[in-house]
mmCIF file of C-alpha atoms in Angstrom:
data_model
loop_
_atom_site.group_PDB
_atom_site.id
_atom_site.type_symbol
_atom_site.label_atom_id
_atom_site.label_comp_id
_atom_site.label_asym_id
_atom_site.label_seq_id
_atom_site.Cartn_x
_atom_site.Cartn_y
_atom_site.Cartn_z
ATOM 1 C CA GLN A 1 11.410 93.608 -38.096
ATOM 2 C CA VAL A 2 10.110 92.353 -41.412
ATOM 3 C CA GLN A 3 7.269 94.389 -42.880
ATOM 4 C CA LEU A 4 5.370 93.618 -46.056
ATOM 5 C CA VAL A 5 2.684 96.085 -47.049
ATOM 6 C CA GLU A 6 0.457 95.378 -50.025
ATOM 7 C CA SER A 7 -1.451 98.037 -51.935
ATOM 8 C CA GLY A 8 -3.310 98.513 -55.193
ATOM 9 C CA GLY A 9 -6.396 96.424 -54.573
ATOM 10 C CA GLY A 10 -9.884 97.595 -55.394
ATOM 11 C CA VAL A 11 -12.954 96.935 -57.488
ATOM 12 C CA VAL A 12 -12.336 96.288 -61.173
ATOM 13 C CA GLN A 13 -14.533 95.163 -64.040
ATOM 14 C CA PRO A 14 -14.062 91.775 -65.683
ATOM 15 C CA GLY A 15 -11.457 91.898 -68.432
ATOM 16 C CA ARG A 16 -9.670 94.899 -66.975
ATOM 17 C CA SER A 17 -6.239 95.113 -65.346
ATOM 18 C CA LEU A 18 -4.769 95.989 -61.978
ATOM 19 C CA ARG A 19 -1.258 96.181 -60.543
ATOM 20 C CA LEU A 20 -0.605 95.231 -56.958
ATOM 21 C CA SER A 21 2.480 96.320 -55.024
ATOM 22 C CA CYS A 22 4.164 94.974 -51.917
ATOM 23 C CA ALA A 23 6.545 97.342 -50.139
ATOM 24 C CA ALA A 24 9.169 95.487 -48.131
ATOM 25 C CA SER A 25 11.233 96.728 -45.207
ATOM 26 C CA GLY A 26 13.199 95.422 -42.258
ATOM 27 C CA PHE A 27 15.304 92.967 -44.271
ATOM 28 C CA THR A 28 17.587 92.802 -47.324
ATOM 29 C CA PHE A 29 14.884 92.468 -49.967
ATOM 30 C CA SER A 30 17.286 91.724 -52.834
ATOM 31 C CA ILE A 31 18.409 88.347 -51.469
ATOM 32 C CA PHE A 32 15.023 86.673 -50.909
ATOM 33 C CA GLY A 33 12.587 84.987 -53.227
ATOM 34 C CA MET A 34 9.074 86.373 -53.011
ATOM 35 C CA HIS A 35 5.582 85.084 -53.707
ATOM 36 C CA TRP A 36 1.979 86.111 -54.169
ATOM 37 C CA VAL A 37 -0.723 83.998 -52.521
ATOM 38 C CA ARG A 38 -4.452 84.650 -52.736
ATOM 39 C CA GLN A 39 -7.509 83.694 -50.757
ATOM 40 C CA ALA A 40 -10.990 83.981 -52.202
ATOM 41 C CA PRO A 41 -13.707 84.976 -49.719
ATOM 42 C CA GLY A 42 -14.370 82.069 -47.359
ATOM 43 C CA LYS A 43 -11.966 79.802 -49.261
ATOM 44 C CA GLY A 44 -8.489 78.377 -48.774
ATOM 45 C CA LEU A 45 -5.034 79.617 -49.688
ATOM 46 C CA GLU A 46 -3.938 79.459 -53.314
ATOM 47 C CA TRP A 47 -0.339 80.043 -54.375
ATOM 48 C CA VAL A 48 -0.278 82.422 -57.352
ATOM 49 C CA ALA A 49 3.270 83.274 -58.405
ATOM 50 C CA ALA A 50 6.904 83.321 -57.359
ATOM 51 C CA ILE A 51 9.972 85.308 -58.337
ATOM 52 C CA SER A 52 13.596 84.604 -57.524
ATOM 53 C CA TYR A 53 15.730 87.023 -55.517
ATOM 54 C CA ASP A 54 17.163 88.650 -58.647
ATOM 55 C CA GLY A 55 14.057 88.452 -60.815
ATOM 56 C CA SER A 56 15.636 85.986 -63.211
ATOM 57 C CA ASN A 57 13.126 83.210 -62.571
ATOM 58 C CA GLU A 58 9.336 83.343 -62.369
ATOM 59 C CA ASP A 59 6.753 80.631 -61.744
ATOM 60 C CA TYR A 60 2.973 80.772 -61.986
ATOM 61 C CA ALA A 61 -0.055 78.750 -61.003
ATOM 62 C CA ASP A 62 -1.846 77.316 -64.012
ATOM 63 C CA SER A 63 -4.939 79.349 -63.099
ATOM 64 C CA VAL A 64 -3.130 82.649 -63.758
ATOM 65 C CA LYS A 65 -0.453 81.710 -66.295
ATOM 66 C CA GLY A 66 -0.512 84.082 -69.259
ATOM 67 C CA ARG A 67 -2.657 86.642 -67.425
ATOM 68 C CA PHE A 68 -0.597 87.605 -64.362
ATOM 69 C CA THR A 69 3.019 88.810 -64.314
ATOM 70 C CA ILE A 70 5.159 88.962 -61.198
ATOM 71 C CA SER A 71 8.088 91.373 -61.032
ATOM 72 C CA ARG A 72 10.294 93.152 -58.543
ATOM 73 C CA ASP A 73 12.359 96.295 -58.233
ATOM 74 C CA ASN A 74 15.178 95.620 -55.810
ATOM 75 C CA SER A 75 16.223 99.280 -55.870
ATOM 76 C CA LYS A 76 12.796 100.172 -54.463
ATOM 77 C CA ASN A 77 12.366 97.097 -52.231
ATOM 78 C CA THR A 78 9.067 96.437 -53.923
ATOM 79 C CA LEU A 79 7.325 93.377 -55.339
ATOM 80 C CA TYR A 80 4.619 93.666 -57.972
ATOM 81 C CA VAL A 81 2.025 91.571 -59.698
ATOM 82 C CA GLN A 82 0.272 92.739 -62.849
ATOM 83 C CA LEU A 83 -3.212 91.262 -63.088
ATOM 84 C CA ASN A 84 -4.601 91.257 -66.638
ATOM 85 C CA SER A 85 -7.815 89.897 -68.149
ATOM 86 C CA LEU A 86 -9.360 89.694 -64.713
ATOM 87 C CA ARG A 87 -12.211 87.292 -64.054
ATOM 88 C CA ALA A 88 -14.783 87.044 -61.282
ATOM 89 C CA GLU A 89 -12.895 84.035 -59.919
ATOM 90 C CA ASP A 90 -9.825 86.222 -59.350
ATOM 91 C CA THR A 91 -11.709 87.994 -56.556
ATOM 92 C CA ALA A 92 -9.583 87.432 -53.456
ATOM 93 C CA VAL A 93 -7.317 88.898 -50.840
ATOM 94 C CA TYR A 94 -3.825 88.915 -52.335
ATOM 95 C CA TYR A 95 -0.919 88.416 -49.941
ATOM 96 C CA CYS A 96 2.758 88.843 -50.620
ATOM 97 C CA ALA A 97 4.968 86.393 -48.791
ATOM 98 C CA LYS A 98 8.700 86.052 -48.209
ATOM 99 C CA GLU A 99 10.832 82.945 -48.251
ATOM 100 C CA ILE A 100 13.328 82.282 -45.466
ATOM 101 C CA VAL A 101 15.807 80.533 -47.773
ATOM 102 C CA SER A 102 15.703 79.758 -51.488
ATOM 103 C CA SER A 103 12.483 77.968 -52.511
ATOM 104 C CA SER A 104 11.431 77.560 -48.897
ATOM 105 C CA TRP A 105 8.172 77.891 -46.985
ATOM 106 C CA PHE A 106 6.768 81.353 -46.333
ATOM 107 C CA HIS A 107 8.156 82.850 -43.175
ATOM 108 C CA ASP A 108 6.570 86.300 -43.425
ATOM 109 C CA TRP A 109 3.295 87.529 -44.884
ATOM 110 C CA GLY A 110 1.777 90.905 -45.586
ATOM 111 C CA GLN A 111 -1.691 91.860 -44.408
ATOM 112 C CA GLY A 112 -3.164 91.462 -47.885
ATOM 113 C CA THR A 113 -5.048 93.643 -50.334
ATOM 114 C CA LEU A 114 -8.537 92.835 -51.586
ATOM 115 C CA VAL A 115 -9.241 92.607 -55.301
ATOM 116 C CA THR A 116 -12.890 92.433 -56.309
ATOM 117 C CA VAL A 117 -13.714 91.678 -59.930
ATOM 118 C CA SER A 118 -17.273 92.693 -60.627
ATOM 119 C CA SER A 119 -19.291 94.544 -63.211
ATOM 120 C CA ASP N 1 1.681 68.924 -60.672
ATOM 121 C CA ILE N 2 1.675 67.499 -57.162
ATOM 122 C CA GLN N 3 -1.652 67.726 -55.359
ATOM 123 C CA MET N 4 -1.953 68.125 -51.591
ATOM 124 C CA THR N 5 -4.986 66.567 -49.899
ATOM 125 C CA GLN N 6 -5.874 67.262 -46.283
ATOM 126 C CA SER N 7 -8.272 65.384 -44.051
ATOM 127 C CA PRO N 8 -10.559 65.966 -42.402
ATOM 128 C CA SER N 9 -11.878 69.219 -43.854
ATOM 129 C CA SER N 10 -13.178 70.158 -40.424
ATOM 130 C CA LEU N 11 -13.213 68.796 -36.918
ATOM 131 C CA SER N 12 -14.696 69.652 -33.562
ATOM 132 C CA ALA N 13 -12.973 68.557 -30.371
ATOM 133 C CA SER N 14 -12.946 69.338 -26.678
ATOM 134 C CA VAL N 15 -10.360 71.397 -24.850
ATOM 135 C CA GLY N 16 -7.542 69.077 -23.871
ATOM 136 C CA ASP N 17 -8.161 66.570 -26.657
ATOM 137 C CA ARG N 18 -5.386 65.312 -28.891
ATOM 138 C CA ILE N 19 -6.163 65.975 -32.547
ATOM 139 C CA THR N 20 -4.455 64.922 -35.743
ATOM 140 C CA ILE N 21 -4.708 66.385 -39.225
ATOM 141 C CA THR N 22 -3.439 64.455 -42.202
ATOM 142 C CA CYS N 23 -1.907 65.772 -45.421
ATOM 143 C CA ARG N 24 -1.167 63.519 -48.377
ATOM 144 C CA ALA N 25 0.929 64.450 -51.408
ATOM 145 C CA SER N 26 0.133 62.866 -54.767
ATOM 146 C CA GLN N 27 3.868 62.240 -55.265
ATOM 147 C CA GLY N 28 6.782 62.055 -52.877
ATOM 148 C CA ILE N 29 8.026 65.402 -51.626
ATOM 149 C CA ASN N 30 10.702 64.191 -49.203
ATOM 150 C CA ASN N 31 10.176 66.392 -46.150
ATOM 151 C CA TYR N 32 9.450 69.655 -48.003
ATOM 152 C CA LEU N 33 6.236 70.216 -46.093
ATOM 153 C CA ALA N 34 5.096 73.159 -43.985
ATOM 154 C CA TRP N 35 2.040 73.642 -41.785
ATOM 155 C CA TYR N 36 0.348 77.012 -41.331
ATOM 156 C CA GLN N 37 -2.276 78.237 -38.901
ATOM 157 C CA GLN N 38 -4.749 80.902 -39.955
ATOM 158 C CA LYS N 39 -6.987 82.311 -37.263
ATOM 159 C CA PRO N 40 -10.232 84.010 -38.341
ATOM 160 C CA GLY N 41 -9.504 87.368 -39.968
ATOM 161 C CA LYS N 42 -5.750 86.956 -39.578
ATOM 162 C CA VAL N 43 -2.747 86.290 -41.772
ATOM 163 C CA PRO N 44 -1.379 82.726 -42.011
ATOM 164 C CA LYS N 45 1.458 81.889 -39.652
ATOM 165 C CA VAL N 46 3.968 79.080 -40.123
ATOM 166 C CA LEU N 47 3.899 76.461 -37.372
ATOM 167 C CA ILE N 48 6.130 73.706 -38.709
ATOM 168 C CA TYR N 49 8.561 73.360 -41.604
ATOM 169 C CA ALA N 50 10.619 70.493 -42.947
ATOM 170 C CA ALA N 51 7.678 68.298 -41.914
ATOM 171 C CA SER N 52 8.639 68.182 -38.238
ATOM 172 C CA THR N 53 10.648 71.276 -37.242
ATOM 173 C CA LEU N 54 8.748 73.561 -34.915
ATOM 174 C CA GLN N 55 8.957 77.241 -35.805
ATOM 175 C CA SER N 56 10.473 79.304 -33.007
ATOM 176 C CA GLY N 57 7.827 80.581 -30.617
ATOM 177 C CA VAL N 58 5.215 77.965 -31.499
ATOM 178 C CA PRO N 59 3.881 76.066 -28.474
ATOM 179 C CA SER N 60 5.276 72.579 -28.018
ATOM 180 C CA ARG N 61 1.795 71.030 -28.103
ATOM 181 C CA PHE N 62 2.087 71.309 -31.877
ATOM 182 C CA SER N 63 4.089 68.638 -33.667
ATOM 183 C CA GLY N 64 4.535 67.361 -37.189
ATOM 184 C CA SER N 65 5.653 64.101 -38.668
ATOM 185 C CA GLY N 66 5.955 62.255 -41.947
ATOM 186 C CA SER N 67 8.033 62.065 -45.071
ATOM 187 C CA GLY N 68 7.461 61.211 -48.696
ATOM 188 C CA THR N 69 3.711 61.377 -49.261
ATOM 189 C CA ASP N 70 2.052 61.160 -45.847
ATOM 190 C CA PHE N 71 2.258 63.810 -43.158
ATOM 191 C CA THR N 72 0.474 64.662 -39.937
ATOM 192 C CA LEU N 73 0.012 67.696 -37.732
ATOM 193 C CA THR N 74 -0.835 66.882 -34.131
ATOM 194 C CA ILE N 75 -2.037 69.144 -31.359
ATOM 195 C CA SER N 76 -1.420 67.192 -28.175
ATOM 196 C CA SER N 77 -3.835 69.144 -25.977
ATOM 197 C CA LEU N 78 -6.258 71.384 -27.840
ATOM 198 C CA GLN N 79 -6.605 74.904 -26.424
ATOM 199 C CA PRO N 80 -9.267 77.539 -27.127
ATOM 200 C CA GLU N 81 -6.685 79.720 -28.885
ATOM 201 C CA ASP N 82 -6.049 76.908 -31.393
ATOM 202 C CA VAL N 83 -9.374 77.556 -33.125
ATOM 203 C CA ALA N 84 -8.207 78.190 -36.676
ATOM 204 C CA THR N 85 -7.880 76.709 -40.121
ATOM 205 C CA TYR N 86 -4.715 74.701 -40.704
ATOM 206 C CA TYR N 87 -3.041 74.301 -44.090
ATOM 207 C CA CYS N 88 -0.252 72.098 -45.296
ATOM 208 C CA GLN N 89 1.987 73.280 -48.141
ATOM 209 C CA LYS N 90 4.634 71.649 -50.289
ATOM 210 C CA TYR N 91 7.647 73.774 -51.105
ATOM 211 C CA ASN N 92 11.080 73.541 -52.716
ATOM 212 C CA SER N 93 9.724 73.716 -56.270
ATOM 213 C CA ALA N 94 6.798 75.179 -58.191
ATOM 214 C CA PRO N 95 3.927 75.055 -57.665
ATOM 215 C CA TRP N 96 4.000 75.757 -53.937
ATOM 216 C CA THR N 97 0.675 73.981 -53.469
ATOM 217 C CA PHE N 98 -1.472 74.277 -50.347
ATOM 218 C CA GLY N 99 -3.864 71.681 -49.024
ATOM 219 C CA GLN N 100 -7.512 72.718 -48.938
ATOM 220 C CA GLY N 101 -7.414 73.402 -45.200
ATOM 221 C CA THR N 102 -8.789 71.863 -42.012
ATOM 222 C CA LYS N 103 -11.045 73.979 -39.832
ATOM 223 C CA VAL N 104 -10.644 73.215 -36.128
ATOM 224 C CA GLU N 105 -13.372 74.158 -33.680
ATOM 225 C CA ILE N 106 -13.997 73.639 -29.982
ATOM 226 C CA LYS N 107 -16.865 71.337 -29.040
#
């Protein structure tokens, strides 16, 4: 069965960087588009970034454009997001999510990893 | 960018009631609309995609309708296990915007 396991979260100071990973298993990772979605404490879901199955296309929410970079390593079945210039408002649980077909809704989600930006 | 607006933001209803949640897109999105359920402390789960197609395994009391800009999620007979926050989401192109959520509680 599909498994998505995020890691790399933690407490980080404002302005610093963090890289999150999402290890995928149970499906052919290299043929599915992938996304990052975040949820601030007590708030709703916010789409963050997307990457195509082969890594050739990336999209970002305006709130993170220029600061976050999504990437993937299909040889390692792993999705990444590099979080730079972190702000207090980036504090959230970060989920990776898998499409079911190209540009589709999110059929599978990881359990999330918490990023706390605080001095 | 297309904005997704849900209403109401919260509702309280009795077990067995029929409830409806509305999602409006700021521009037409055909039927590229999904509904998710997120129970407290849990990961979101897709209920409906393509505006009205029920995800396998989802109880038939859930249904979706709409196309273009106006969509609804209906629970025909509210059950205690339906206590959750419900989100709509547009897909098919960036940004994959979510509505702000509707929190459903039992009266």
